[in-house]
Coordinates of C-alpha atoms in Angstrom, one line a residue:
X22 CA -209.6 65.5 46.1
X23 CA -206.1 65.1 45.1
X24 CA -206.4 61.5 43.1
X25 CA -209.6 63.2 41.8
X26 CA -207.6 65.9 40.4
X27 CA -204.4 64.2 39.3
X28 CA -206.0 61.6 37.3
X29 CA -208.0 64.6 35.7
X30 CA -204.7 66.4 34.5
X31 CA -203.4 63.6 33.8
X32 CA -206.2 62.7 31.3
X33 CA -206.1 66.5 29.5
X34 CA -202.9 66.9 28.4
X35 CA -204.2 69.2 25.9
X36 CA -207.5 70.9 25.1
X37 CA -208.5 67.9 22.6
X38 CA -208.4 65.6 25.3
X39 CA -210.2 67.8 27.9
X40 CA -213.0 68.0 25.5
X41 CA -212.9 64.5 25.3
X42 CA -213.1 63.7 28.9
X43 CA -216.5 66.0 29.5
X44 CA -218.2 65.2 26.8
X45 CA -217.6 61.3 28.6
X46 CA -218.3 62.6 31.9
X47 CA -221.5 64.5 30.8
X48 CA -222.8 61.6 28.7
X49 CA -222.4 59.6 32.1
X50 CA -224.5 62.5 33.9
X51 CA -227.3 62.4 31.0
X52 CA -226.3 65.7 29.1
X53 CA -227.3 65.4 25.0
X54 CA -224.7 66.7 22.6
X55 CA -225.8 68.7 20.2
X56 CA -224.1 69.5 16.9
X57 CA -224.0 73.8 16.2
X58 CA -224.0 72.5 12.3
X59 CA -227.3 71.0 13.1
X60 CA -231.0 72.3 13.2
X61 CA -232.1 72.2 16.9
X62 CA -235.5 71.6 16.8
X63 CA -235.9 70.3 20.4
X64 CA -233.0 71.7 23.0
X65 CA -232.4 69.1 25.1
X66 CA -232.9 70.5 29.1
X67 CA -229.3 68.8 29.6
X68 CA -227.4 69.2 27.0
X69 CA -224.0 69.9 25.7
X70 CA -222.1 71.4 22.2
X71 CA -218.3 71.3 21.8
X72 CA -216.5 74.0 19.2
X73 CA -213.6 72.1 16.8
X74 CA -213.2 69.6 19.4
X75 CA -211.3 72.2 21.7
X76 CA -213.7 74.4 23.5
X77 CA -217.4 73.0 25.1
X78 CA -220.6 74.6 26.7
X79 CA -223.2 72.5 28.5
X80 CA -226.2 73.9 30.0
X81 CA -228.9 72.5 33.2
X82 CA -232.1 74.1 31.9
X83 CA -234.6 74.8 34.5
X84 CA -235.9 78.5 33.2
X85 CA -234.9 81.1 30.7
X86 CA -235.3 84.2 34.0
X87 CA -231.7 84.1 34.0
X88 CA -228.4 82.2 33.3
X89 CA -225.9 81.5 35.5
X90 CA -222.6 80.9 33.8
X91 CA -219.1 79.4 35.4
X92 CA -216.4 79.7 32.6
X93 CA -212.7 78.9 32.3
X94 CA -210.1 78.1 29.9
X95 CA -208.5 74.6 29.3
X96 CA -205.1 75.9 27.4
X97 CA -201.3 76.3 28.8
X98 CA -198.2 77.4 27.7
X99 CA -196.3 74.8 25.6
X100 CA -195.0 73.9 22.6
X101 CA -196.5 73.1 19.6
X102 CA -194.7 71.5 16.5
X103 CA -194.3 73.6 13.5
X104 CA -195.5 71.9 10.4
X105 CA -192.0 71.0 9.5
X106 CA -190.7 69.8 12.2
X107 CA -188.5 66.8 12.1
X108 CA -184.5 67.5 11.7
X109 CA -181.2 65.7 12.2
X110 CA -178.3 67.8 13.7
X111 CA -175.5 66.8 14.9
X112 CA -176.3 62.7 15.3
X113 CA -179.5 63.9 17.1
X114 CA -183.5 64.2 16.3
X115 CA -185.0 67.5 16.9
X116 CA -188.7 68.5 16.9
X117 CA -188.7 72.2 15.8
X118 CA -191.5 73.8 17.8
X119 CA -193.6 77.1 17.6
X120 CA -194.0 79.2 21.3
X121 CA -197.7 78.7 22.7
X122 CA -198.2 81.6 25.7
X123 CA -196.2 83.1 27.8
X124 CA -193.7 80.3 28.8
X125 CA -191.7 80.9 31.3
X126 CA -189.0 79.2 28.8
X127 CA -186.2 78.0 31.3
X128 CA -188.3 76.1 33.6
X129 CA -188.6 73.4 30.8
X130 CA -185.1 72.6 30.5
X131 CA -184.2 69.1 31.3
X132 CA -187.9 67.9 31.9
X133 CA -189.3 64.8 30.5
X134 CA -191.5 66.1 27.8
X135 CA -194.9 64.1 26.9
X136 CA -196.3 64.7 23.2
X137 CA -200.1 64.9 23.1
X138 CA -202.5 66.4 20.8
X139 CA -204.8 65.5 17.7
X140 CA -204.0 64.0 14.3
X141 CA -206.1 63.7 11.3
X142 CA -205.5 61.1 8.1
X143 CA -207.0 60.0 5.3
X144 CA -208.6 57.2 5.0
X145 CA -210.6 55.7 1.8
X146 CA -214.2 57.0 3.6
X147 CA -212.4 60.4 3.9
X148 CA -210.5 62.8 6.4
X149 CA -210.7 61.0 10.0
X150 CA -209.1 62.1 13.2
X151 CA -207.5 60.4 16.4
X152 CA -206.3 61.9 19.8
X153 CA -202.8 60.9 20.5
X154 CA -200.9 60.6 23.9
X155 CA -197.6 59.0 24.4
X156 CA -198.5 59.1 27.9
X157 CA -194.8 59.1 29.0
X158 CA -191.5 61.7 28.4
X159 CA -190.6 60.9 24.9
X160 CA -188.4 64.3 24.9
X161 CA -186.1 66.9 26.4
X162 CA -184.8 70.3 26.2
X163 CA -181.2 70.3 27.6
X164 CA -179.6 72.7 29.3
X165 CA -176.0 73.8 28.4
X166 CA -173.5 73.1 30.8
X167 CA -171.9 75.7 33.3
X168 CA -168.3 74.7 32.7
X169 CA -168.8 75.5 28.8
X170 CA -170.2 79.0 29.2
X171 CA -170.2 80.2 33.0
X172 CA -171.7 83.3 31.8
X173 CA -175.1 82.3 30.6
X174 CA -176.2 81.1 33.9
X175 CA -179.6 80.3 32.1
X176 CA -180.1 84.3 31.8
X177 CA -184.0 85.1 30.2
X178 CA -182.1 87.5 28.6
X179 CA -179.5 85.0 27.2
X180 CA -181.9 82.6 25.9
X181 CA -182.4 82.3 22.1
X182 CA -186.8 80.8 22.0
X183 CA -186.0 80.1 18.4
X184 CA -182.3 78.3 18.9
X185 CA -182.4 76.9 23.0
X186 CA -185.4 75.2 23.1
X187 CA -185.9 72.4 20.3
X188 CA -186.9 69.4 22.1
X189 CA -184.4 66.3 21.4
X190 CA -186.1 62.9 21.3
X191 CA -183.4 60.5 19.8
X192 CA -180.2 60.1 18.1
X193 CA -180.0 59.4 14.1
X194 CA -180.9 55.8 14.4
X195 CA -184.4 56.5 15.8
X196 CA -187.3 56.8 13.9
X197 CA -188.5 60.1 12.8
X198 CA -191.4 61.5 15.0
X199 CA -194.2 61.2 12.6
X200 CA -193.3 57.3 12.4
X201 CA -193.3 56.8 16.0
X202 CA -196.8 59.4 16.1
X203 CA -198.1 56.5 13.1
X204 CA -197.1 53.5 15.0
X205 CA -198.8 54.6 18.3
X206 CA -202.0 55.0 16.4
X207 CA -201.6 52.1 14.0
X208 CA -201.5 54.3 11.0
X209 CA -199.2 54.6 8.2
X210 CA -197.0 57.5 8.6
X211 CA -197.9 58.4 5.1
X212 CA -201.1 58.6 5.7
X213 CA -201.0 61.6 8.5
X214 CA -202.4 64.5 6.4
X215 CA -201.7 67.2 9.5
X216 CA -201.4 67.3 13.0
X217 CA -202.0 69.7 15.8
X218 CA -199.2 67.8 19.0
X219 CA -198.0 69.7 21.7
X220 CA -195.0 69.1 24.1
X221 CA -196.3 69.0 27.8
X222 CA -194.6 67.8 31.2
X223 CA -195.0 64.3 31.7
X224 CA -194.4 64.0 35.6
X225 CA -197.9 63.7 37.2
X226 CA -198.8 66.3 40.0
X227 CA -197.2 66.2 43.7
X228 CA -197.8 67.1 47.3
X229 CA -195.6 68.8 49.3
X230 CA -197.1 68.9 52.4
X231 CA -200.0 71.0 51.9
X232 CA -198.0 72.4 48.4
X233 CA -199.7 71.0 45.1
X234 CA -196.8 70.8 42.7
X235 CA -198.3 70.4 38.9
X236 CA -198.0 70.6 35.1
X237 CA -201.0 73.9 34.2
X238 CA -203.0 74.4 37.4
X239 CA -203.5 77.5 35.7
X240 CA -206.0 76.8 34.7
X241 CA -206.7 73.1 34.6
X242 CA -207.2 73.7 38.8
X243 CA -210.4 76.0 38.0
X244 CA -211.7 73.6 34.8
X245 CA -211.7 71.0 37.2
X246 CA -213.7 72.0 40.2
X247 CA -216.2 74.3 38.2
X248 CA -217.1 71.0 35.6
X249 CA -217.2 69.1 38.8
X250 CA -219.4 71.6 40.3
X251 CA -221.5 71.6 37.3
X252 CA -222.2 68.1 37.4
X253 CA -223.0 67.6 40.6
X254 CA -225.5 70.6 41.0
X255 CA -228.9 71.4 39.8
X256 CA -230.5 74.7 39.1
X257 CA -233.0 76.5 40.5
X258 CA -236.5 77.0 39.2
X259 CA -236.4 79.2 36.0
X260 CA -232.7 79.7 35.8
X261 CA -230.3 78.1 33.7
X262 CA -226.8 77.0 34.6
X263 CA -224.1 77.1 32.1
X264 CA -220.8 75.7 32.2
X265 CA -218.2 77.4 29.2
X266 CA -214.8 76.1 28.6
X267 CA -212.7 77.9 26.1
X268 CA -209.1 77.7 24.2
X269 CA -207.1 79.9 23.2
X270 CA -207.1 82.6 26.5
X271 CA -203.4 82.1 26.6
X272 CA -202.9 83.7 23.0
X273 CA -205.8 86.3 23.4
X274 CA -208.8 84.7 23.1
X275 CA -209.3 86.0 19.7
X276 CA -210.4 82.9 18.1
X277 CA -213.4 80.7 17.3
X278 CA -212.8 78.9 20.2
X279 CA -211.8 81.5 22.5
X280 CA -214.0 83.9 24.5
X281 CA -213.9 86.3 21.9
X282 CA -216.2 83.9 20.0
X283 CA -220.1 84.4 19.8
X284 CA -220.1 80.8 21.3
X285 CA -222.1 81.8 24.9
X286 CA -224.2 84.3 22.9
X287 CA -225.0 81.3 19.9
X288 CA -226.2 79.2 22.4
X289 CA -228.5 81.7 24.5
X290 CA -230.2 82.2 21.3
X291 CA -230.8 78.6 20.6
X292 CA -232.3 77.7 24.6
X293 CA -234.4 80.9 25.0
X294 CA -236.0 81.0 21.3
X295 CA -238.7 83.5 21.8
X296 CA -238.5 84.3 25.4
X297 CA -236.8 87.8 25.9
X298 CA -233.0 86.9 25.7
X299 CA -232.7 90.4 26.3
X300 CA -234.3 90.7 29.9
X301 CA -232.7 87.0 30.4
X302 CA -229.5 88.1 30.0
X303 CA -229.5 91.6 31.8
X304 CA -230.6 89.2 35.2
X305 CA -227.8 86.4 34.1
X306 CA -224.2 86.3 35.9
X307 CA -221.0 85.1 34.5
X308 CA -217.9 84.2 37.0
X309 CA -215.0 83.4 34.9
X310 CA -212.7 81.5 37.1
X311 CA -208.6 82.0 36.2
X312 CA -205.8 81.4 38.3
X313 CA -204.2 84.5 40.5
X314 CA -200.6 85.2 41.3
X315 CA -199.8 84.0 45.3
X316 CA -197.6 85.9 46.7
X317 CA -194.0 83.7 46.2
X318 CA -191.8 83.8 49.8
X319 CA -188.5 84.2 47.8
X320 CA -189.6 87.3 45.9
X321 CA -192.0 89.1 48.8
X322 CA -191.9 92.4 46.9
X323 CA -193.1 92.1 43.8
X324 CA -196.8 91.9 45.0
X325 CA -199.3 94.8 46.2
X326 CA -198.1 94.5 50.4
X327 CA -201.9 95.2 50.9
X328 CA -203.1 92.8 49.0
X329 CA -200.8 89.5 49.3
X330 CA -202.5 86.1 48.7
X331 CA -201.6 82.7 49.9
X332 CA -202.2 79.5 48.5
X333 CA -203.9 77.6 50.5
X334 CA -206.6 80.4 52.2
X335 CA -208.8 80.6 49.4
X336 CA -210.1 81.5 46.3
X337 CA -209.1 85.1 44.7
X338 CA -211.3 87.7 43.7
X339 CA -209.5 89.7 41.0
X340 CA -209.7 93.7 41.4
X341 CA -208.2 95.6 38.6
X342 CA -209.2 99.8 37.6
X343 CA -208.2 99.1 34.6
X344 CA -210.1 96.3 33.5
X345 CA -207.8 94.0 32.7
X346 CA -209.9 91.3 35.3
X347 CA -213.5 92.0 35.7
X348 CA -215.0 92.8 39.1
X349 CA -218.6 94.3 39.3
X350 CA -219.6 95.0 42.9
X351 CA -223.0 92.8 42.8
X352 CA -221.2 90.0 41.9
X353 CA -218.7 90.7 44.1
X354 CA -221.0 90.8 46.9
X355 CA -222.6 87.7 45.7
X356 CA -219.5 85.5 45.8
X357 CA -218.7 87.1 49.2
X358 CA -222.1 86.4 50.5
X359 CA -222.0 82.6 49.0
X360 CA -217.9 82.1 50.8
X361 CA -219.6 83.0 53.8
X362 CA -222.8 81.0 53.9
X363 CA -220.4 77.8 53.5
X364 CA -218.1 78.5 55.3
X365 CA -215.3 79.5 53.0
X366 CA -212.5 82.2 52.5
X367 CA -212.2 84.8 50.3
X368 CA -208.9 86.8 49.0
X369 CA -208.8 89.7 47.2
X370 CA -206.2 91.1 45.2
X371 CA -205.1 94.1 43.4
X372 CA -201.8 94.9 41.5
X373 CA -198.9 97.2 42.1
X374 CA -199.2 100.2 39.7
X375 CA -195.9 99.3 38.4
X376 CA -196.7 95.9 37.7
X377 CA -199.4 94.1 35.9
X378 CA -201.2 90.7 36.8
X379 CA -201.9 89.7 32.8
X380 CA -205.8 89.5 31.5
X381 CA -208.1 86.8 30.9
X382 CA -211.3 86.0 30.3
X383 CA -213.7 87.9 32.0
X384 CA -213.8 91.4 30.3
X385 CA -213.9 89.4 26.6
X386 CA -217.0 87.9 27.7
X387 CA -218.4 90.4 29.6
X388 CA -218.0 92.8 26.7
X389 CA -219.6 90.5 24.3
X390 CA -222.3 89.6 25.8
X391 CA -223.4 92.3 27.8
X392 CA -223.4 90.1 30.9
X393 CA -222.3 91.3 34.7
X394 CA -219.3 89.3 35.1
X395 CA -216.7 88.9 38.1
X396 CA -213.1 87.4 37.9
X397 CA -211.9 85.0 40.3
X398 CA -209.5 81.8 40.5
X399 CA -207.8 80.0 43.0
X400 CA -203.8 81.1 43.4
X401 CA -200.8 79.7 42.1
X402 CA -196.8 80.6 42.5
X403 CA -194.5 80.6 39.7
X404 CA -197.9 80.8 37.3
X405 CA -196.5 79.7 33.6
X406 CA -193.8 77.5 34.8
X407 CA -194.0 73.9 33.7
X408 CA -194.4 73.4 37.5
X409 CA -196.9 75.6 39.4
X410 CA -197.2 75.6 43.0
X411 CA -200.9 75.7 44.3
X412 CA -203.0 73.6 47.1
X413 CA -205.6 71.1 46.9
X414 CA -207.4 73.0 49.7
X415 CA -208.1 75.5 47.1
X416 CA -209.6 73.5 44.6
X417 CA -211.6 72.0 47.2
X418 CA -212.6 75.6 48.4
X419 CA -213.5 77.0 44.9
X420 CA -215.6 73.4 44.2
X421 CA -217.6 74.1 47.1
X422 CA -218.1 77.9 46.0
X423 CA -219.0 76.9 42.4
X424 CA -221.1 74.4 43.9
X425 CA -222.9 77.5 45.8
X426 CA -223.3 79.8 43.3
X427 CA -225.0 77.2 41.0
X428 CA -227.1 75.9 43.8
X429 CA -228.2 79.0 45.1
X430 CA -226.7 82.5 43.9
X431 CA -230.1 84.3 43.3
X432 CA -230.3 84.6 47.0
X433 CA -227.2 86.5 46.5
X434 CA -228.3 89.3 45.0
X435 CA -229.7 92.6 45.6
X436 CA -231.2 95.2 43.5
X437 CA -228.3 97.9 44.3

């Protein structure tokens, strides 16, 4: 599964371009799209509707008893350019960039940075957009060198976000970014009205051994087995199975596109019409798959001792009092029940009291829509870096469990 997954990342460099590659991969399957600005007059029983071209939900029809829902979220750290962001200093070409996320700043230092993302221009029909992708490094953040400041020792604390980490693409006889952007689309540079391009880390994922070294496995690792899943599955008699990708979890969710939208609600509404979306939802199930922390060999104590996970020994179900994961106990014992009917493991873990484990997801759309919802993710070390460490028996582990729980999770439950 490790081509399967590297050519995957490598095609969603950003949010635009994971929305492109489902809606391709669900045309292929036989899925509809279907346009929220639209009247839906007939719902499709495979069908799909993306949000802005960022977030997407696609649903297996089969019965309006209940819905089973797999969700995840297809943004990462990074850096986005500022709407002015082209500058000379020095003899040298800058790209002034705003902070998406939690970065875990240093790690980019010195990497070869990739430009993808989405640009609209005008054309004499109107506004139009393209998906760009220089596909290759085309920047770099460099690091200062030890012999001219043997006190910063790349510090977090010594680190400027706004002054240490402008990407450099060129000296003064290069062409400004937006030129080279224009040229790669055929465009005229004048012509660009705005554009929405990110810098990501060009180098395509590794193995290690049995270590998967790679640019966002948190969460692209989770995106990809539970669309795969989806796919390859078919739902049992009167349920529905929903697959909902959002953006915008790494800044809060808080958007149109993230899970604090009415997006899964919008399109319950528009599948069940006038059966009781009420009595569908209280039976429906939402596992919102995220990546957990694994427990990191170098720094051993900075995890719960009771409750370390490994990469490579399965996926994670995410306990926290405090709700900042969701964990409700029949869903719990559902995705315990489904591990062990195929054969797979399950971790569970739990944060120090001193130390949090960040939120995502789960308790925005649990909240929303009213729906019993459980937290889980396959593990990652160094989580936010611009090089997470992770395993491919993982993502194989959490395809075959996503694969389960669509198949098959009502057998999974109990009235308790």
């Amino acid at each position: 599964m490790f081509e399967e997954y590297s050519e995957f990342i490598q095609n969603c460099p950003t949010p635009y371009h994971f929305a492109e590659y489902a809606r391709t991969q669900l045309q292929k399957a036989g899925f509809t799209e279907m346009k929220e600005s639209e009247e839906w007059e007939s719902v499709p029983k495979k069908g799909f509707s993306i949000r802005n071209e960022r977030s997407l939900i696609a649903w297996n029809d089969e019965g309006h008893d209940r819905a089973i829902i797999q969700a995840s979220h297809n943004d990462s750290p990074c850096f986005i350019l500022k709407p002015n962001f082209d500058e000379c200093v020095d003899g040298y070409r800058r790209a002034r960039c705003s902070n998406y996320g939690g970065l875990l700043m240093y790690t980019w230092f010195d990497r070869n940075l990739r430009l993808a993302g989405r640009v609209v221009y005008k054309t004499p029909e109107g506004l139009k957009f393209k998906l760009f992708d220089s596909k290759v490094g085309i920047a770099t953040i460099p690091c200062l060198a030890i012999h001219l400041d043997s006190s910063f020792k790349f510090s977090p604390n010594s680190l400027s976000p706004e002054d240490h980490f402008i990407p450099i693409y060129g000296t003064e006889s290069d062409p400004p970014l937006k030129e080279y952007v224009a040229s790669q689309l055929s465009l005229n540079a004048d012509d660009i009205v705005t554009l929405d391009l990110r810098f990501v880390d060009s180098e395509p994922p590794q193995l290690t051994n049995d270590i998967l070294n790679s640019q966002r496995l948190d969460n692209m690792q989770n995106t990809f087995f539970i669309l795969k899943a989806f796919l390859e599955t078919s739902p049992q008699s009167g349920t529905t199975n929903i697959l909902a990708v959002f953006d915008n979890e790494e800044i809060g969710s808080s958007t149109r596109c993230g899970a604090m939208s009415a997006f899964i609600d919008d399109l319950l509404k528009r599948i069940a019409k006038n059966d009781d979306i009420r009595r569908m939802k209280a039976n429906s199930h939402i596992i919102s798959f995220d990546s957990t922390h694994g427990t990191n060999p170098n720094f051993p104590d900075v995890l719960e001792s009771y409750h370390l996970i490994h990469i490579g020994k399965g996926i994670t179900l995410e306990r926290d009092p405090d709700y900042q994961t969701s964990s409700d106990m029949k869903n719990e014992f559902a995705m315990r029940q489904a591990a062990q009917e195929i054969g797979e493991n399950i971790q569970t873990a739990c944060c120090k009291n001193n130390t949090g484990g960040g939120t995502t997801i789960g308790p925005m759309s649990e909240t929303l829509t009213g729906i019993l919802t459980v937290d889980a993710g396959a593990p990652v070390i160094g989580m936010h870096s611009i090089r997470e460490h992770g395993s491919v028996k993982d993502i194989e582990s959490g395809f075959k469990l996503a694969v389960e729980l669509y198949s098959n999770y009502e057998k999974y439950m109990y009235p308790f």
